[in-house]
PDB file of C-alpha atoms in Angstrom:
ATOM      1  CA  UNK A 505      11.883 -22.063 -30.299  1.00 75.00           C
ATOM      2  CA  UNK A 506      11.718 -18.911 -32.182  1.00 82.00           C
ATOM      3  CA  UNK A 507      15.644 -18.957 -31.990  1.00 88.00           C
ATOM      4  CA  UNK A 508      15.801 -21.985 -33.235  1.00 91.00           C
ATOM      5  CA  UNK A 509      14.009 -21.447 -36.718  1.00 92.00           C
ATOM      6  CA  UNK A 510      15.895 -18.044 -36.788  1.00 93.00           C
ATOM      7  CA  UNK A 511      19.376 -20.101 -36.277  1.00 95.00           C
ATOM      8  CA  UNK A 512      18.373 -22.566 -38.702  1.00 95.00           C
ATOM      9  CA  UNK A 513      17.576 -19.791 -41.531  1.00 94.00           C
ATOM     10  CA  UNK A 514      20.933 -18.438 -41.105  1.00 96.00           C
ATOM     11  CA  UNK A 515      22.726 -22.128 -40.970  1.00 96.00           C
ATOM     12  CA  UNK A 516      20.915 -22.700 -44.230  1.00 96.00           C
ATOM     13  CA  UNK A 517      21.946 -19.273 -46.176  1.00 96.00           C
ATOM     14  CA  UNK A 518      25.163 -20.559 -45.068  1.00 97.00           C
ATOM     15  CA  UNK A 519      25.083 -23.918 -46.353  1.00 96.00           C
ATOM     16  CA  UNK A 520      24.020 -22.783 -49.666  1.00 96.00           C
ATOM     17  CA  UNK A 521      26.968 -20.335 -49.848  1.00 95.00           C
ATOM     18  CA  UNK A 522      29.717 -22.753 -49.047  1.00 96.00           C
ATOM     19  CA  UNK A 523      28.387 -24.803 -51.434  1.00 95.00           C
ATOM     20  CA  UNK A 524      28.550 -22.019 -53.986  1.00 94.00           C
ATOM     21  CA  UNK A 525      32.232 -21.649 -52.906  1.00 94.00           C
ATOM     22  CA  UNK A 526      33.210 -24.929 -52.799  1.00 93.00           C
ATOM     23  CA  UNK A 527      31.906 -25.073 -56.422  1.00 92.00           C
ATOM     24  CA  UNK A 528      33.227 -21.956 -57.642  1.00 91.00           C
ATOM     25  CA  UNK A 529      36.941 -22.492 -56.320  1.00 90.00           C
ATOM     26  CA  UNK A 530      36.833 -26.199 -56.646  1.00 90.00           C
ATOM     27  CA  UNK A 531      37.157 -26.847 -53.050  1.00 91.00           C
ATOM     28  CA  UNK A 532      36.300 -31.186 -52.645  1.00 90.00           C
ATOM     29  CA  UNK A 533      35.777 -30.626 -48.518  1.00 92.00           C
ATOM     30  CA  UNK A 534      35.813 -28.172 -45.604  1.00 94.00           C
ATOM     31  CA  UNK A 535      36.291 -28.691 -41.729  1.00 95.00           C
ATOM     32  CA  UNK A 536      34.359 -26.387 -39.377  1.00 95.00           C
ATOM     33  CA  UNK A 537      36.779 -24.989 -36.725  1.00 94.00           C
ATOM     34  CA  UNK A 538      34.439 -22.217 -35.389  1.00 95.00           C
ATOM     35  CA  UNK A 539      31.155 -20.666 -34.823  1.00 95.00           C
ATOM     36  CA  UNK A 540      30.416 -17.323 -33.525  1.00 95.00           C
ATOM     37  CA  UNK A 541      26.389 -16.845 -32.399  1.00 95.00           C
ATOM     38  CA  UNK A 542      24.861 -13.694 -31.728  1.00 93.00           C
ATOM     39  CA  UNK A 543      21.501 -13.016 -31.271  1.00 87.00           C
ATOM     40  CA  UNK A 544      19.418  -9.536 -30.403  1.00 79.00           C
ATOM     41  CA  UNK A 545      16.630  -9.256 -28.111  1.00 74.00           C
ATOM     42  CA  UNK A 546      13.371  -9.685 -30.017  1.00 73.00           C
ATOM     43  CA  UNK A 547      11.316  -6.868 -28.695  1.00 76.00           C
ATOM     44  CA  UNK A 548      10.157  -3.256 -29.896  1.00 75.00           C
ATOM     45  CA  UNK A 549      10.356  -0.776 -27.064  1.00 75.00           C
ATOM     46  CA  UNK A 550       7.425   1.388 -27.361  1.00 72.00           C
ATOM     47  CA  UNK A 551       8.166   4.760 -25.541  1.00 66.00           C
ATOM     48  CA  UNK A 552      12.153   5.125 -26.424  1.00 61.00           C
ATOM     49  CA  UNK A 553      11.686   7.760 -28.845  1.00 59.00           C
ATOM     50  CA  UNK A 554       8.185  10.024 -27.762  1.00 61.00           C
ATOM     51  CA  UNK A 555       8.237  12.009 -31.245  1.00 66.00           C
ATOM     52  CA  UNK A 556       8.005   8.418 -33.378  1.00 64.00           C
ATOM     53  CA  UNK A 557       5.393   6.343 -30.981  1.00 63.00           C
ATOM     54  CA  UNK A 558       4.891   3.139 -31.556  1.00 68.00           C
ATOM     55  CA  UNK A 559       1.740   1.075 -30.851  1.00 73.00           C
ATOM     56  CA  UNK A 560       2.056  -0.832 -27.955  1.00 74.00           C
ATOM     57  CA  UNK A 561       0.426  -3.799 -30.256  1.00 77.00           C
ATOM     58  CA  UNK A 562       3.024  -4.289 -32.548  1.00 81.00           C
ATOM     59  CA  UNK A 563       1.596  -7.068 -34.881  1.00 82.00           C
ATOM     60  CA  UNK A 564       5.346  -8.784 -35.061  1.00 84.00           C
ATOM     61  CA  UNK A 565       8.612  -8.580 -33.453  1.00 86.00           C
ATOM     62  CA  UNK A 566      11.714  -9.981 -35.456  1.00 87.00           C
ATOM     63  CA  UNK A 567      14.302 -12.484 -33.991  1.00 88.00           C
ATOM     64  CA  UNK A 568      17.325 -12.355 -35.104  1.00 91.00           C
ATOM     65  CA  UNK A 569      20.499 -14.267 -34.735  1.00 94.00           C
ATOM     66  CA  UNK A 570      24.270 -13.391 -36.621  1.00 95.00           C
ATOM     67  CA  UNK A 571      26.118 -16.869 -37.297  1.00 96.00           C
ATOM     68  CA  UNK A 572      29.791 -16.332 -37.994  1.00 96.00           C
ATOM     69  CA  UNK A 573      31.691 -19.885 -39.639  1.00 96.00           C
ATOM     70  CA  UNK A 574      35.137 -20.367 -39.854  1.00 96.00           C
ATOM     71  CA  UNK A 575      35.694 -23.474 -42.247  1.00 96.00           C
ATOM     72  CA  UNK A 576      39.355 -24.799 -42.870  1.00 95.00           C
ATOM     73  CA  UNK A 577      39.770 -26.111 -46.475  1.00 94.00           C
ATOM     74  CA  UNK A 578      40.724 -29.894 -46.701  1.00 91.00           C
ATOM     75  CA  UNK A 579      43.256 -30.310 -49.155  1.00 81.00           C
ATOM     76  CA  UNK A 580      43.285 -34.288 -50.320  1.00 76.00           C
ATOM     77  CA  UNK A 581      46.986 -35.396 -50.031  1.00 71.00           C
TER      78      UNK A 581
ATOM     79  CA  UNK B 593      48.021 -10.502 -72.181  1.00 40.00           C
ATOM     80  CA  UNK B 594      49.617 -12.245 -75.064  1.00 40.00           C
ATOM     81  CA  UNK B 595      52.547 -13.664 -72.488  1.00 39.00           C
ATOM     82  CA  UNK B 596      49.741 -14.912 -70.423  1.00 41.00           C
ATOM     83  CA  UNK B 597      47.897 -16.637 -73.000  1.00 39.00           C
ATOM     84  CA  UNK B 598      51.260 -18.019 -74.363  1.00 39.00           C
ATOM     85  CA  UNK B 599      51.691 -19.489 -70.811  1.00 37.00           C
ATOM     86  CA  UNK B 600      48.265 -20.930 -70.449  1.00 36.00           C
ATOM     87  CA  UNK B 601      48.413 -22.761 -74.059  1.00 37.00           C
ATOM     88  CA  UNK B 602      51.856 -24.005 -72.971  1.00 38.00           C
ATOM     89  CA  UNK B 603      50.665 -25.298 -69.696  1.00 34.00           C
ATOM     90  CA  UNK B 604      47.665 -26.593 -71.437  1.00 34.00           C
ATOM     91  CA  UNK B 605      49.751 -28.128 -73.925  1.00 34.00           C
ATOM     92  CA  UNK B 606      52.031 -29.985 -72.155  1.00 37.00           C
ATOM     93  CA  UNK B 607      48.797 -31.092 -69.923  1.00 35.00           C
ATOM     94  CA  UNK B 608      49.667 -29.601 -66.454  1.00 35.00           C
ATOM     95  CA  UNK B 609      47.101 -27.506 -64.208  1.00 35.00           C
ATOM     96  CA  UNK B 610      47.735 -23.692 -64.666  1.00 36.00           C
ATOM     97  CA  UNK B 611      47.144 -23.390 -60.397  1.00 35.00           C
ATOM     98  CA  UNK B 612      49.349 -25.715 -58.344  1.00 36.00           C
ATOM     99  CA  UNK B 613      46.209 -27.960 -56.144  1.00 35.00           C
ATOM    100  CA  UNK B 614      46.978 -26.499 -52.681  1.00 36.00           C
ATOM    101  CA  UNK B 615      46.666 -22.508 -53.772  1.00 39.00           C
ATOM    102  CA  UNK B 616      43.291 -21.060 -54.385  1.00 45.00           C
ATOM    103  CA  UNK B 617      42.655 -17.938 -56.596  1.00 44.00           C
ATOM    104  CA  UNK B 618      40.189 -15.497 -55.441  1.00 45.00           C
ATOM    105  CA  UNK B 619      39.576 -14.293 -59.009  1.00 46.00           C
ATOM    106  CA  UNK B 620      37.171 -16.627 -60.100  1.00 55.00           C
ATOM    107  CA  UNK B 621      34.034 -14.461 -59.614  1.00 65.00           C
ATOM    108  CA  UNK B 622      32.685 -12.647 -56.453  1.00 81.00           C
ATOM    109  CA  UNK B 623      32.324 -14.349 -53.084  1.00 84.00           C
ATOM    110  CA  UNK B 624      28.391 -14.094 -51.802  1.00 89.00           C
ATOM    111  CA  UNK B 625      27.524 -11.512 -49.389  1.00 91.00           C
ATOM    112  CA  UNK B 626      28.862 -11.896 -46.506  1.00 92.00           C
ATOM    113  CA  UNK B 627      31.675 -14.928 -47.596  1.00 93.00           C
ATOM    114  CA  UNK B 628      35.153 -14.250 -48.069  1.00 92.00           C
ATOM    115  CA  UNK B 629      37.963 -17.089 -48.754  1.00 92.00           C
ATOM    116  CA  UNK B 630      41.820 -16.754 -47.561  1.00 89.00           C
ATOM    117  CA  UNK B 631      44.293 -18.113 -49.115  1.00 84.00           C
ATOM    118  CA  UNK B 632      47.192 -17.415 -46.944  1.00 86.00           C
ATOM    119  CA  UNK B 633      44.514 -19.165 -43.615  1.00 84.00           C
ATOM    120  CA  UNK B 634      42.866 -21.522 -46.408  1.00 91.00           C
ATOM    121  CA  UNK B 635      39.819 -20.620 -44.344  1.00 94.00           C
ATOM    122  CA  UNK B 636      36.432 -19.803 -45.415  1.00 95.00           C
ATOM    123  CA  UNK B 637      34.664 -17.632 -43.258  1.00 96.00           C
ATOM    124  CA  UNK B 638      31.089 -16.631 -43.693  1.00 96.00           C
ATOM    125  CA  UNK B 639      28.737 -14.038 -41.545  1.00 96.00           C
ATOM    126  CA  UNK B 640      24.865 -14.715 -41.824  1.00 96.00           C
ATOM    127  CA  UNK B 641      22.184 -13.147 -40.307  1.00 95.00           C
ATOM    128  CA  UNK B 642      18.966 -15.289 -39.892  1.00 95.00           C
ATOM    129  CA  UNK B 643      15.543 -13.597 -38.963  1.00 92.00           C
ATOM    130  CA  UNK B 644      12.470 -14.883 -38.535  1.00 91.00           C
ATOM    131  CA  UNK B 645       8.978 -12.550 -37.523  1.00 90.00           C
ATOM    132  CA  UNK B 646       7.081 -13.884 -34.747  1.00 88.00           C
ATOM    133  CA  UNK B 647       3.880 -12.440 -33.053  1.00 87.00           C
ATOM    134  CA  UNK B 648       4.840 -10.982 -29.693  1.00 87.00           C
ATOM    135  CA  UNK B 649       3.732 -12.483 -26.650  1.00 86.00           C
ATOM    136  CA  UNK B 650       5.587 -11.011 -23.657  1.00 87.00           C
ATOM    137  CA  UNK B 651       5.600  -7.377 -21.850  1.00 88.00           C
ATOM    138  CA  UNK B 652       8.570  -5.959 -20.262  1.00 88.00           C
ATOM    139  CA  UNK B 653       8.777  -3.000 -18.159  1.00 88.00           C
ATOM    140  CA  UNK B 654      11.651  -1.314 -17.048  1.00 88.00           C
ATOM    141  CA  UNK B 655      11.980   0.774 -14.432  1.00 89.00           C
ATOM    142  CA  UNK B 656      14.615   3.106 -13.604  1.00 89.00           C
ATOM    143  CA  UNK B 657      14.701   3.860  -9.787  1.00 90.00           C
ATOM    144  CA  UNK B 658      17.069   6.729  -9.008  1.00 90.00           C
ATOM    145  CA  UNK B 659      17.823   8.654  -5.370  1.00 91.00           C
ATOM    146  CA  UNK B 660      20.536  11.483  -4.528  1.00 92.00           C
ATOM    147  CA  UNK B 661      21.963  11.835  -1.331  1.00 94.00           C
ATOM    148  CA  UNK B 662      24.864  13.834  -0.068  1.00 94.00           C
ATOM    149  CA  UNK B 663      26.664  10.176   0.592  1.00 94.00           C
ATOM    150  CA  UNK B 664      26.541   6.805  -1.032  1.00 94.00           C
ATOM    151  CA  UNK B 665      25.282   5.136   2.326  1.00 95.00           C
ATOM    152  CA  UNK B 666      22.575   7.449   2.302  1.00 95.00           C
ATOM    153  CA  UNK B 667      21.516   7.138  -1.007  1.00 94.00           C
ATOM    154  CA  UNK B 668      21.573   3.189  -0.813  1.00 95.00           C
ATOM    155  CA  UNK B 669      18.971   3.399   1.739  1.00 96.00           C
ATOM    156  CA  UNK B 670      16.876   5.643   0.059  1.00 94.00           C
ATOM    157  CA  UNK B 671      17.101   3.641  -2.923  1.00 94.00           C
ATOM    158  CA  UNK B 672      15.925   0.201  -0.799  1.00 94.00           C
ATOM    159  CA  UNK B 673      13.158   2.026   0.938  1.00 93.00           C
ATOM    160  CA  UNK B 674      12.004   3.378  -2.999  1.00 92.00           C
ATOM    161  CA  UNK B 675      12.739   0.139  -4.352  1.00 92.00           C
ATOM    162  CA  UNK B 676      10.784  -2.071  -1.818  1.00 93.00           C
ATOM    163  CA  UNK B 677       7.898   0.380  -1.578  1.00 92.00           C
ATOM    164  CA  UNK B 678       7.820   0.224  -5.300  1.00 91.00           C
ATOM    165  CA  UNK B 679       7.830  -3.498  -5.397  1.00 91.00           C
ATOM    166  CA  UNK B 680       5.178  -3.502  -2.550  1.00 91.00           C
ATOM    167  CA  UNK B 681       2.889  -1.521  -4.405  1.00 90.00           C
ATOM    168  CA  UNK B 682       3.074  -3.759  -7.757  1.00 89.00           C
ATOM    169  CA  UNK B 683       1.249  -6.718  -6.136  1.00 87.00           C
ATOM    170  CA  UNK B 684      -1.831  -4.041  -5.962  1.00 87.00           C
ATOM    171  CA  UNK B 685      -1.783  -4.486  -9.485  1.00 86.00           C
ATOM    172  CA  UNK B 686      -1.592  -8.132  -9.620  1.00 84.00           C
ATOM    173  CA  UNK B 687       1.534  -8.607 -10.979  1.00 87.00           C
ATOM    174  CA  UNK B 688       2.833 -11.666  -9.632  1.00 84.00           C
ATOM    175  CA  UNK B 689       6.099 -11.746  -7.014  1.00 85.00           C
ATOM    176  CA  UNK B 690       7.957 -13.927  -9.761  1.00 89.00           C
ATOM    177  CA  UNK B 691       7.675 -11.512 -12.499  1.00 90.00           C
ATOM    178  CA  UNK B 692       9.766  -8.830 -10.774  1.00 93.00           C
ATOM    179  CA  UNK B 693      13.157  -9.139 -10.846  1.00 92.00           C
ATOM    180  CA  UNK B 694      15.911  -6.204  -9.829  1.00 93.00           C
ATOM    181  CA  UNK B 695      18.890  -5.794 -12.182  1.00 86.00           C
ATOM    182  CA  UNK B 696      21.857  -3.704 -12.443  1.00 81.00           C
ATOM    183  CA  UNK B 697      23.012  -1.271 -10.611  1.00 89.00           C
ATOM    184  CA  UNK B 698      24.572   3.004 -11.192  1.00 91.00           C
ATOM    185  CA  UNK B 699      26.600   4.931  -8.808  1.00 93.00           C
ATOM    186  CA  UNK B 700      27.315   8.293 -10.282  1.00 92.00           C
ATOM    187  CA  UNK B 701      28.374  11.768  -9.087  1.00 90.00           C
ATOM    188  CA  UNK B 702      25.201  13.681  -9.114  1.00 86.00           C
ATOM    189  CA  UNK B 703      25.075  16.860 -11.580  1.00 81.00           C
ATOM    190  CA  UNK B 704      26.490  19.659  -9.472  1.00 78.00           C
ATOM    191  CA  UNK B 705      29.218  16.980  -7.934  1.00 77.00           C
ATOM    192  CA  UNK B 706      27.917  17.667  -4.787  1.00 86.00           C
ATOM    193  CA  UNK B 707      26.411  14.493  -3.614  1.00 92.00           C
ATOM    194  CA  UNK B 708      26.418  10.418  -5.264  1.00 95.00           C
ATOM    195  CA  UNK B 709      23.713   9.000  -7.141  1.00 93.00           C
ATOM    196  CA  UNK B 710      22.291   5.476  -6.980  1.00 94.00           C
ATOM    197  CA  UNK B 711      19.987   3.839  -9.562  1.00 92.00           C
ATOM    198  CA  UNK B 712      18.716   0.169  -9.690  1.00 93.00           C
ATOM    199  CA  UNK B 713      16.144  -1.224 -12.855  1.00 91.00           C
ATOM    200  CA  UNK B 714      13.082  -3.214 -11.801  1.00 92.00           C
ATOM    201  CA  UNK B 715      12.391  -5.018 -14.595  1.00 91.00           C
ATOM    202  CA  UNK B 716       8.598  -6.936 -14.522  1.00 91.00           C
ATOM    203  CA  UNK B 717       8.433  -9.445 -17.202  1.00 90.00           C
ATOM    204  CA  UNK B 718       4.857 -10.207 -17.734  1.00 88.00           C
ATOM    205  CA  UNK B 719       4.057 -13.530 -20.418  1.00 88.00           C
ATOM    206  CA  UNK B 720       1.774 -14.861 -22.645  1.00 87.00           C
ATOM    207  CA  UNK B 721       0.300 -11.210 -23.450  1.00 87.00           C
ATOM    208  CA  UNK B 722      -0.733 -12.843 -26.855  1.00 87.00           C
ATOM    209  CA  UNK B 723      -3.672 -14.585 -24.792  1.00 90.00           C
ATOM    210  CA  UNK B 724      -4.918 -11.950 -23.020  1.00 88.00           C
ATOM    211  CA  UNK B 725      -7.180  -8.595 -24.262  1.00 90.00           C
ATOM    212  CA  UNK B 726      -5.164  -5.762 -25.381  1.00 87.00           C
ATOM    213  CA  UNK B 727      -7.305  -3.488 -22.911  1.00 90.00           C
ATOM    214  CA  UNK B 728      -5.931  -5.875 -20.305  1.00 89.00           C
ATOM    215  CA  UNK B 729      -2.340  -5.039 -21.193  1.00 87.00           C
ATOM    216  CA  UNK B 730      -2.802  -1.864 -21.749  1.00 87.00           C
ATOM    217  CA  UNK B 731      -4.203  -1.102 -18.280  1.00 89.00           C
ATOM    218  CA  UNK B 732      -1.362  -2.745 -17.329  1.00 88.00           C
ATOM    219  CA  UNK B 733       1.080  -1.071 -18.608  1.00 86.00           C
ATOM    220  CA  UNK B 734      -0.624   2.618 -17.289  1.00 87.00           C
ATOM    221  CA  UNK B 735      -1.136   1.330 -14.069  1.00 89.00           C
ATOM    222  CA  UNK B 736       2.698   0.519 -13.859  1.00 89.00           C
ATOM    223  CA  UNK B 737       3.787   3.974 -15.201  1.00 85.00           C
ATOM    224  CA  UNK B 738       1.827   5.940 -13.098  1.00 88.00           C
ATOM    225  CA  UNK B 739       3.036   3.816 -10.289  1.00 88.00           C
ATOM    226  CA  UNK B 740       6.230   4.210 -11.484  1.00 86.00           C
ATOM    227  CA  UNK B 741       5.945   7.905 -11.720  1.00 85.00           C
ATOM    228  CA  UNK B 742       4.971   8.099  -7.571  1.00 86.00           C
ATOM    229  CA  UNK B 743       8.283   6.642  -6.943  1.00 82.00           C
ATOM    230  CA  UNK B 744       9.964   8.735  -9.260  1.00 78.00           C
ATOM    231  CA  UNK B 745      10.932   6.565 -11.806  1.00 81.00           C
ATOM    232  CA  UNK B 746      11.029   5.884 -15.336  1.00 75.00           C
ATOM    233  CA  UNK B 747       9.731   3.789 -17.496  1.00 77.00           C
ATOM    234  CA  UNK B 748      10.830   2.079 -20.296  1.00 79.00           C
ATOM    235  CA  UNK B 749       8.244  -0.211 -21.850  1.00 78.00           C
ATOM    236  CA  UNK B 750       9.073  -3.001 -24.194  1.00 78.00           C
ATOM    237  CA  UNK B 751       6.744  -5.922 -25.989  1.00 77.00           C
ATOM    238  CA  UNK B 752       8.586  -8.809 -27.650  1.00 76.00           C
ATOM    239  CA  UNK B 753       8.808 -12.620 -27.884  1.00 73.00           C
ATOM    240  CA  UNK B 754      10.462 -14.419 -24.739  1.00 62.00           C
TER     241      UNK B 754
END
C-alpha cells in the first residue's frame, strides 16, 4: 500500500517530465519499452551506529522506490 | 555566427525546416533532473525516485547467532543446538512461532585460521507495533537482547513499515 503511493509519486514526476520533453524537443509520441523498479526497505535500524542513537519510536519511516523508463520516440512516417 | 545565421534565413527563406524531422537536437535547453534524451537510441530515459513518509508499524529483530569449532561439522551442531535453544526460549516472551523465521547463512575461517565459523540470522518480525504501548515494545525489544546476549548473539534492531 505504502509502495504503491510511493510508486505512483515517482510515475507522476515522470509523467510530468516527459511531457516537458516531449514539448521542449517537439516529440508528437513515445512508446515505453522498459521499466526498471527498485525499492529500499522502509525501516530505521536503531542500534547500527551506538555513538548516533536513535529512538526506538521513530515518528516516520520513508518508503522509497527508484523508477527507471526507457521510452522509444515515435517518429510519424 | 554570421554563416549560421545566413543559413538559417536561407532555410527560412526558401520555407524548409532547419532540423531534418527524424533527428533531435539536445540543445534546446536542459533536460530535468534525472532525464536525458539520445539521439543516436531515439530513447528517452528517465530515473525517478518516489518517497512517501509513513508512520512505522512493524519491529524487526535480527539476530546474529555465531559458533567456532575446530571443524565445520562441529560447528553446525553447535550452531542448531544455539539456534533451537534460542528459538525455544523466545516463546517465553510471547513472541509467536510465526514471527521467527531463520535466514542466511556464514561459513568463515575463524580469526587465527585455526578452526571454521558458522553464523545463521534469526530474524523475529513482530507487526502492528503502531497499536500497541511503546512500553510494550520496548520491553520487547530488551527482553530479546538480553536473551539474545545468553546465546551469544547480536542484535540488530530495526522499526519500519511492512
Amino acid at each position: 500500500m505504502h509502495y504503491e503511493r510511493a510508486t505512483e509519486a515517482a510515475w507522476e514526476a515522470i509523467r510530468e517530465k516527459l511531457e516537458l520533453i516531449r514539448r521542449r524537443l517537439g516529440i508528437e509520441s513515445v512508446e515505453l519499452v522498459g521499466v526498471r523498479y527498485d525499492r529500499d526497505s522502509a525501516v530505521s535500524i536503531i542500534d547500527e551506529l551506538p555513538d548516533e542513537p536513535k529512538s526506538p519510536h521513530p515518528e516516520h519511516v520513508e518508503i522509497r522506490v527508484v523508477l527507471e523508463v526507457n521510452y522509444r520516440i515515435v517518429r510519424q512516417p | 555566427m554570421q554563416l549560421a545565421r545566413m543559413f538559417l534565413a536561407s532555410v527560412f527563406l526558401a520555407g524548409v525546416s532547419p532540423l531534418p524531422a527524424q533527428v533531435l537536437t539536445l540543445d534546446s535547453g536542459p533536460n530535468p533532473p534525472g532525464a536525458s534524451v539520445s539521439d543516436a537510441d531515439q530513447t528517452v530515459r528517465i530515473r525517478q525516485e518516489g518517497s512517501v513518509k509513513v508512520r512505522p508499524d512493524t519491529l524487526y529483530m535480527l539476530m546474529k547467532v555465531e559458533n567456532e569449532a575446530a571443524r565445520l561439522d562441529q560447528a553446525l551442531d553447535q550452531n542448531k543446538k544455539a539456534v533451537d535453544g534460542f528459538i525455544a526460549a523466545l516463546a517465553g516472551l510471547k513472541i509467536d512461532h510465526s514471527a521467527i523465521r531463520v535466514a542466511s547463512f556464514i561459513v568463515s575461517p575463524t580469526m587465527l585460521r585455526s578452526g571454521v565459523s558458522f553464523a545463521r540470522n534469526v530474524i523475529i518480525t513482530v507487526p502492528n507495533i503502531d497499536q500497541k504501548p511503546a512500553t510494550e515494545i520496548d520491553r520487547l525489544m530488551a527482553g530479546v537482547q538480553d536473551l539474545g546476549a545468553r546465546f551469544g548473539s547480536q542484535c540488530v534492531t530495526c522499526i519500519g513499515s511492512g
